[in-house]
Amino acid sequence: MTTPIELAERTRREQFSTVKRLRVLATSDPGRGDEFANALVRLTGARLLVLDLPDAASDAPESVLLAARSPADATRFFTASALLAAVQAGLGQEEAAARTLAGVDGWLQQLGRLQLREHLDATAVIWSLVARARSLLATDVARANACADAAAHRLYAAGLDATPDYVSVSVQLLLADCRWAGGLPDQALAHHRLALSAYRKAVGEAGGRLRP
């Protein structure tokens, strides 16, 4: 029986094949550039959903660079940057994640948040909040907890807590770390249990064979 996370792995592989094909086509046909850029963002997102962080780190910077070349597509630039920051934070590169998010913040000040908010995918917003909380955890525990709470709110509001991938796992582990750093061990343990439950839902019968 195919497990939910195996389906997510299959999607990741399909997205990789699409990016590989479009990379070749875009080289000879610049008109396919936007299609390739969008596919690259989707690939990074698919890799994050299965916590394939090393491979995501290889393409995520390029997706931000390509998105920056098309400033009119604000949603793509925010999404690419949010995913890159989440990958960096997931790999323990909190300072790099903070720099990525600082660049997004400066860009948003010029664009205006209200203009963008209604077009953003909930998953991209959640990853941006996860990355921001991770980047703040060592220096500002209160703000890190606030970002973690905001990520959880978006997770539940969008119904993504029931999605069988690692988004919910990542948010619950973040909440656990933030609560622990805030001196709330009982709440930290409760979120660890929720993370474990989300992980079991994702892997199903696959047990521990797949990430993380």
C-alpha positions as a LaTeX table, in Angstrom:
\begin{tabular}{lrrr}
\hline
Residue & $x$ (\AA) & $y$ (\AA) & $z$ (\AA) \\
\hline
Met1 & 0.00 & 0.00 & 0.00 \\
Thr2 & 1.35 & 3.43 & $-0.94$ \\
Thr3 & 1.77 & 5.72 & 2.05 \\
Pro4 & 1.07 & 9.46 & 1.98 \\
Ile5 & 4.70 & 10.42 & 2.22 \\
Glu6 & 5.58 & 8.00 & $-0.58$ \\
Leu7 & 3.08 & 9.88 & $-2.75$ \\
Ala8 & 4.84 & 13.11 & $-1.79$ \\
Glu9 & 8.17 & 11.51 & $-2.73$ \\
Arg10 & 6.69 & 10.56 & $-6.10$ \\
Thr11 & 5.58 & 14.15 & $-6.64$ \\
Arg12 & 9.09 & 15.32 & $-5.83$ \\
Arg13 & 10.55 & 12.99 & $-8.43$ \\
Glu14 & 8.02 & 14.12 & $-11.04$ \\
Gln15 & 8.82 & 17.77 & $-10.32$ \\
Phe16 & 12.53 & 17.03 & $-10.67$ \\
Ser17 & 11.95 & 15.48 & $-14.09$ \\
Thr18 & 9.90 & 18.49 & $-15.14$ \\
Val19 & 12.61 & 20.92 & $-14.05$ \\
Lys20 & 15.27 & 18.90 & $-15.84$ \\
Arg21 & 13.26 & 18.98 & $-19.08$ \\
Leu22 & 12.39 & 22.67 & $-18.83$ \\
Arg23 & 15.96 & 23.66 & $-18.03$ \\
Val24 & 17.03 & 22.28 & $-21.41$ \\
Leu25 & 14.09 & 23.90 & $-23.23$ \\
Ala26 & 14.64 & 27.30 & $-21.59$ \\
Thr27 & 18.26 & 27.29 & $-22.71$ \\
Ser28 & 17.21 & 27.27 & $-26.37$ \\
Asp29 & 13.89 & 29.08 & $-25.97$ \\
Pro30 & 13.97 & 32.08 & $-23.58$ \\
Gly31 & 10.19 & 32.22 & $-23.83$ \\
Arg32 & 10.05 & 29.14 & $-21.58$ \\
Gly33 & 11.95 & 30.98 & $-18.84$ \\
Asp34 & 8.91 & 31.77 & $-16.70$ \\
Glu35 & 7.67 & 28.19 & $-16.98$ \\
Phe36 & 11.08 & 26.94 & $-15.85$ \\
Ala37 & 11.22 & 29.43 & $-12.96$ \\
Asn38 & 7.79 & 28.38 & $-11.72$ \\
Ala39 & 8.72 & 24.71 & $-11.96$ \\
Leu40 & 11.89 & 25.31 & $-9.95$ \\
Val41 & 9.89 & 26.92 & $-7.15$ \\
Arg42 & 7.48 & 23.98 & $-7.15$ \\
Leu43 & 10.40 & 21.55 & $-6.97$ \\
Thr44 & 11.84 & 23.31 & $-3.91$ \\
Gly45 & 8.40 & 23.18 & $-2.29$ \\
Ala46 & 8.03 & 19.48 & $-3.08$ \\
Arg47 & 11.45 & 18.77 & $-1.60$ \\
Leu48 & 10.57 & 20.65 & 1.58 \\
Leu49 & 7.39 & 18.61 & 1.99 \\
Val50 & 9.54 & 15.49 & 2.33 \\
Leu51 & 12.40 & 17.31 & 4.12 \\
Asp52 & 14.82 & 16.65 & 1.27 \\
Leu53 & 16.87 & 19.63 & 2.45 \\
Pro54 & 20.28 & 18.94 & 0.85 \\
Asp55 & 18.78 & 18.65 & $-2.64$ \\
Ala56 & 16.48 & 21.61 & $-1.99$ \\
Ala57 & 19.52 & 23.69 & $-1.04$ \\
Ser58 & 21.08 & 23.01 & $-4.44$ \\
Asp59 & 18.26 & 24.64 & $-6.41$ \\
Ala60 & 16.53 & 27.06 & $-4.02$ \\
Pro61 & 19.04 & 29.93 & $-4.50$ \\
Glu62 & 18.61 & 29.70 & $-8.27$ \\
Ser63 & 14.83 & 29.85 & $-7.92$ \\
Val64 & 15.15 & 33.12 & $-5.95$ \\
Leu65 & 17.54 & 34.55 & $-8.54$ \\
Leu66 & 15.17 & 33.71 & $-11.39$ \\
Ala67 & 12.20 & 35.12 & $-9.48$ \\
Ala68 & 14.08 & 38.36 & $-8.82$ \\
Arg69 & 14.45 & 38.86 & $-12.57$ \\
Ser70 & 10.68 & 39.15 & $-12.85$ \\
Pro71 & 9.72 & 41.69 & $-10.16$ \\
Ala72 & 6.21 & 41.88 & $-11.54$ \\
Asp73 & 5.59 & 38.35 & $-10.23$ \\
Ala74 & 5.64 & 39.22 & $-6.54$ \\
Thr75 & 4.07 & 35.95 & $-5.43$ \\
Arg76 & 6.79 & 33.88 & $-7.05$ \\
Phe77 & 9.56 & 35.96 & $-5.49$ \\
Phe78 & 8.06 & 35.75 & $-2.00$ \\
Thr79 & 7.45 & 32.01 & $-2.33$ \\
Ala80 & 10.94 & 31.28 & $-3.64$ \\
Ser81 & 12.52 & 33.37 & $-0.88$ \\
Ala82 & 10.37 & 31.82 & 1.84 \\
Leu83 & 11.29 & 28.33 & 0.68 \\
Leu84 & 14.99 & 29.20 & 0.54 \\
Ala85 & 14.86 & 30.60 & 4.08 \\
Ala86 & 13.09 & 27.46 & 5.31 \\
Val87 & 15.74 & 25.26 & 3.70 \\
Gln88 & 18.52 & 27.33 & 5.26 \\
Ala89 & 16.89 & 27.23 & 8.69 \\
Gly90 & 16.27 & 23.50 & 8.39 \\
Leu91 & 19.96 & 22.95 & 7.68 \\
Gly92 & 20.93 & 24.94 & 10.77 \\
Gln93 & 21.95 & 28.04 & 8.79 \\
Glu94 & 19.87 & 30.45 & 10.83 \\
Glu95 & 21.98 & 33.52 & 10.00 \\
Ala96 & 21.62 & 32.84 & 6.29 \\
Ala97 & 17.86 & 32.40 & 6.74 \\
Ala98 & 17.72 & 35.73 & 8.59 \\
Arg99 & 19.53 & 37.47 & 5.72 \\
Thr100 & 17.15 & 35.96 & 3.18 \\
Leu101 & 14.14 & 37.11 & 5.19 \\
Ala102 & 15.64 & 40.58 & 5.67 \\
Gly103 & 15.84 & 40.88 & 1.89 \\
Val104 & 12.19 & 39.89 & 1.62 \\
Asp105 & 11.21 & 42.41 & 4.30 \\
Gly106 & 12.96 & 45.24 & 2.46 \\
Trp107 & 11.28 & 44.24 & $-0.76$ \\
Leu108 & 7.85 & 44.07 & 0.93 \\
Gln109 & 8.26 & 47.60 & 2.26 \\
Gln110 & 8.53 & 48.83 & $-1.32$ \\
Leu111 & 5.73 & 46.64 & $-2.64$ \\
Gly112 & 3.23 & 46.88 & 0.21 \\
Arg113 & 2.04 & 43.82 & 2.14 \\
Leu114 & $-1.66$ & 44.29 & 1.42 \\
Gln115 & $-1.08$ & 44.02 & $-2.32$ \\
Leu116 & 0.57 & 40.63 & $-1.92$ \\
Arg117 & $-1.22$ & 38.99 & 0.99 \\
Glu118 & $-4.31$ & 37.75 & $-0.84$ \\
His119 & $-2.23$ & 36.00 & $-3.51$ \\
Leu120 & 0.08 & 34.00 & $-1.23$ \\
Asp121 & $-0.16$ & 30.26 & $-0.78$ \\
Ala122 & $-0.65$ & 29.26 & 2.86 \\
Thr123 & 2.24 & 26.79 & 2.74 \\
Ala124 & 4.68 & 29.48 & 1.61 \\
Val125 & 3.57 & 31.75 & 4.46 \\
Ile126 & 3.97 & 28.92 & 6.96 \\
Trp127 & 7.50 & 28.13 & 5.74 \\
Ser128 & 8.42 & 31.82 & 5.99 \\
Leu129 & 7.20 & 31.93 & 9.61 \\
Val130 & 9.01 & 28.70 & 10.46 \\
Ala131 & 12.23 & 30.10 & 9.05 \\
Arg132 & 11.78 & 33.42 & 10.86 \\
Ala133 & 11.14 & 31.71 & 14.19 \\
Arg134 & 14.23 & 29.52 & 13.75 \\
Ser135 & 16.34 & 32.56 & 12.91 \\
Leu136 & 15.14 & 34.34 & 16.07 \\
Leu137 & 15.24 & 31.46 & 18.54 \\
Ala138 & 18.79 & 32.09 & 19.77 \\
Thr139 & 18.36 & 35.83 & 20.25 \\
Asp140 & 14.67 & 36.67 & 20.80 \\
Val141 & 12.67 & 33.80 & 22.29 \\
Ala142 & 9.48 & 35.86 & 22.66 \\
Arg143 & 9.41 & 36.83 & 18.97 \\
Ala144 & 10.33 & 33.28 & 17.97 \\
Asn145 & 7.35 & 31.97 & 19.94 \\
Ala146 & 5.10 & 34.58 & 18.33 \\
Cys147 & 6.21 & 33.49 & 14.85 \\
Ala148 & 5.73 & 29.84 & 15.78 \\
Asp149 & 2.20 & 30.60 & 17.00 \\
Ala150 & 1.48 & 32.45 & 13.76 \\
Ala151 & 2.73 & 29.46 & 11.74 \\
Ala152 & 0.48 & 27.13 & 13.73 \\
His153 & $-2.49$ & 29.45 & 13.22 \\
Arg154 & $-1.97$ & 29.45 & 9.44 \\
Leu155 & $-1.49$ & 25.67 & 9.50 \\
Tyr156 & $-4.83$ & 25.03 & 11.21 \\
Ala157 & $-6.71$ & 27.80 & 9.40 \\
Ala158 & $-5.72$ & 26.32 & 6.04 \\
Gly159 & $-6.47$ & 22.76 & 7.16 \\
Leu160 & $-2.85$ & 21.76 & 6.53 \\
Asp161 & $-2.57$ & 20.04 & 9.90 \\
Ala162 & $-4.43$ & 17.15 & 8.28 \\
Thr163 & $-2.15$ & 17.05 & 5.23 \\
Pro164 & $-0.02$ & 13.88 & 5.30 \\
Asp165 & 3.38 & 15.46 & 4.74 \\
Tyr166 & 6.05 & 17.06 & 6.91 \\
Val167 & 4.64 & 20.61 & 7.14 \\
Ser168 & 2.73 & 19.80 & 10.32 \\
Val169 & 5.71 & 17.89 & 11.72 \\
Ser170 & 7.97 & 20.89 & 11.13 \\
Val171 & 5.55 & 23.33 & 12.78 \\
Gln172 & 5.01 & 21.13 & 15.85 \\
Leu173 & 8.75 & 20.59 & 16.30 \\
Leu174 & 9.26 & 24.35 & 16.01 \\
Leu175 & 6.62 & 24.97 & 18.67 \\
Ala176 & 8.29 & 22.41 & 20.91 \\
Asp177 & 11.69 & 24.09 & 20.57 \\
Cys178 & 10.23 & 27.55 & 21.14 \\
Arg179 & 8.27 & 26.47 & 24.21 \\
Trp180 & 11.35 & 24.74 & 25.63 \\
Ala181 & 13.46 & 27.84 & 25.08 \\
Gly182 & 10.71 & 29.87 & 26.74 \\
Gly183 & 10.85 & 27.74 & 29.88 \\
Leu184 & 7.65 & 25.79 & 29.22 \\
Pro185 & 8.76 & 22.14 & 29.22 \\
Asp186 & 5.26 & 20.67 & 29.59 \\
Gln187 & 4.04 & 22.50 & 26.47 \\
Ala188 & 7.24 & 21.53 & 24.66 \\
Leu189 & 6.61 & 17.85 & 25.37 \\
Ala190 & 2.99 & 18.18 & 24.25 \\
His191 & 4.11 & 19.59 & 20.89 \\
His192 & 6.71 & 16.83 & 20.55 \\
Arg193 & 3.90 & 14.31 & 20.92 \\
Leu194 & 1.87 & 16.14 & 18.27 \\
Ala195 & 4.90 & 16.09 & 15.97 \\
Leu196 & 5.29 & 12.35 & 16.48 \\
Ser197 & 1.61 & 11.81 & 15.72 \\
Ala198 & 1.89 & 13.88 & 12.54 \\
Tyr199 & 4.98 & 11.93 & 11.51 \\
Arg200 & 3.24 & 8.58 & 11.99 \\
Lys201 & 0.31 & 9.81 & 9.91 \\
Ala202 & 2.69 & 10.82 & 7.13 \\
Val203 & 4.76 & 7.66 & 6.92 \\
Gly204 & 1.92 & 5.21 & 7.57 \\
Glu205 & 3.19 & 1.68 & 7.17 \\
Ala206 & 6.57 & 2.89 & 5.92 \\
Gly207 & 7.78 & 3.21 & 9.49 \\
Gly208 & 11.21 & 4.78 & 9.66 \\
Arg209 & 12.35 & 4.05 & 6.11 \\
Leu210 & 11.65 & 7.54 & 4.80 \\
Arg211 & 12.65 & 11.01 & 5.90 \\
Pro212 & 13.08 & 12.47 & 8.37 \\
\hline
\end{tabular}
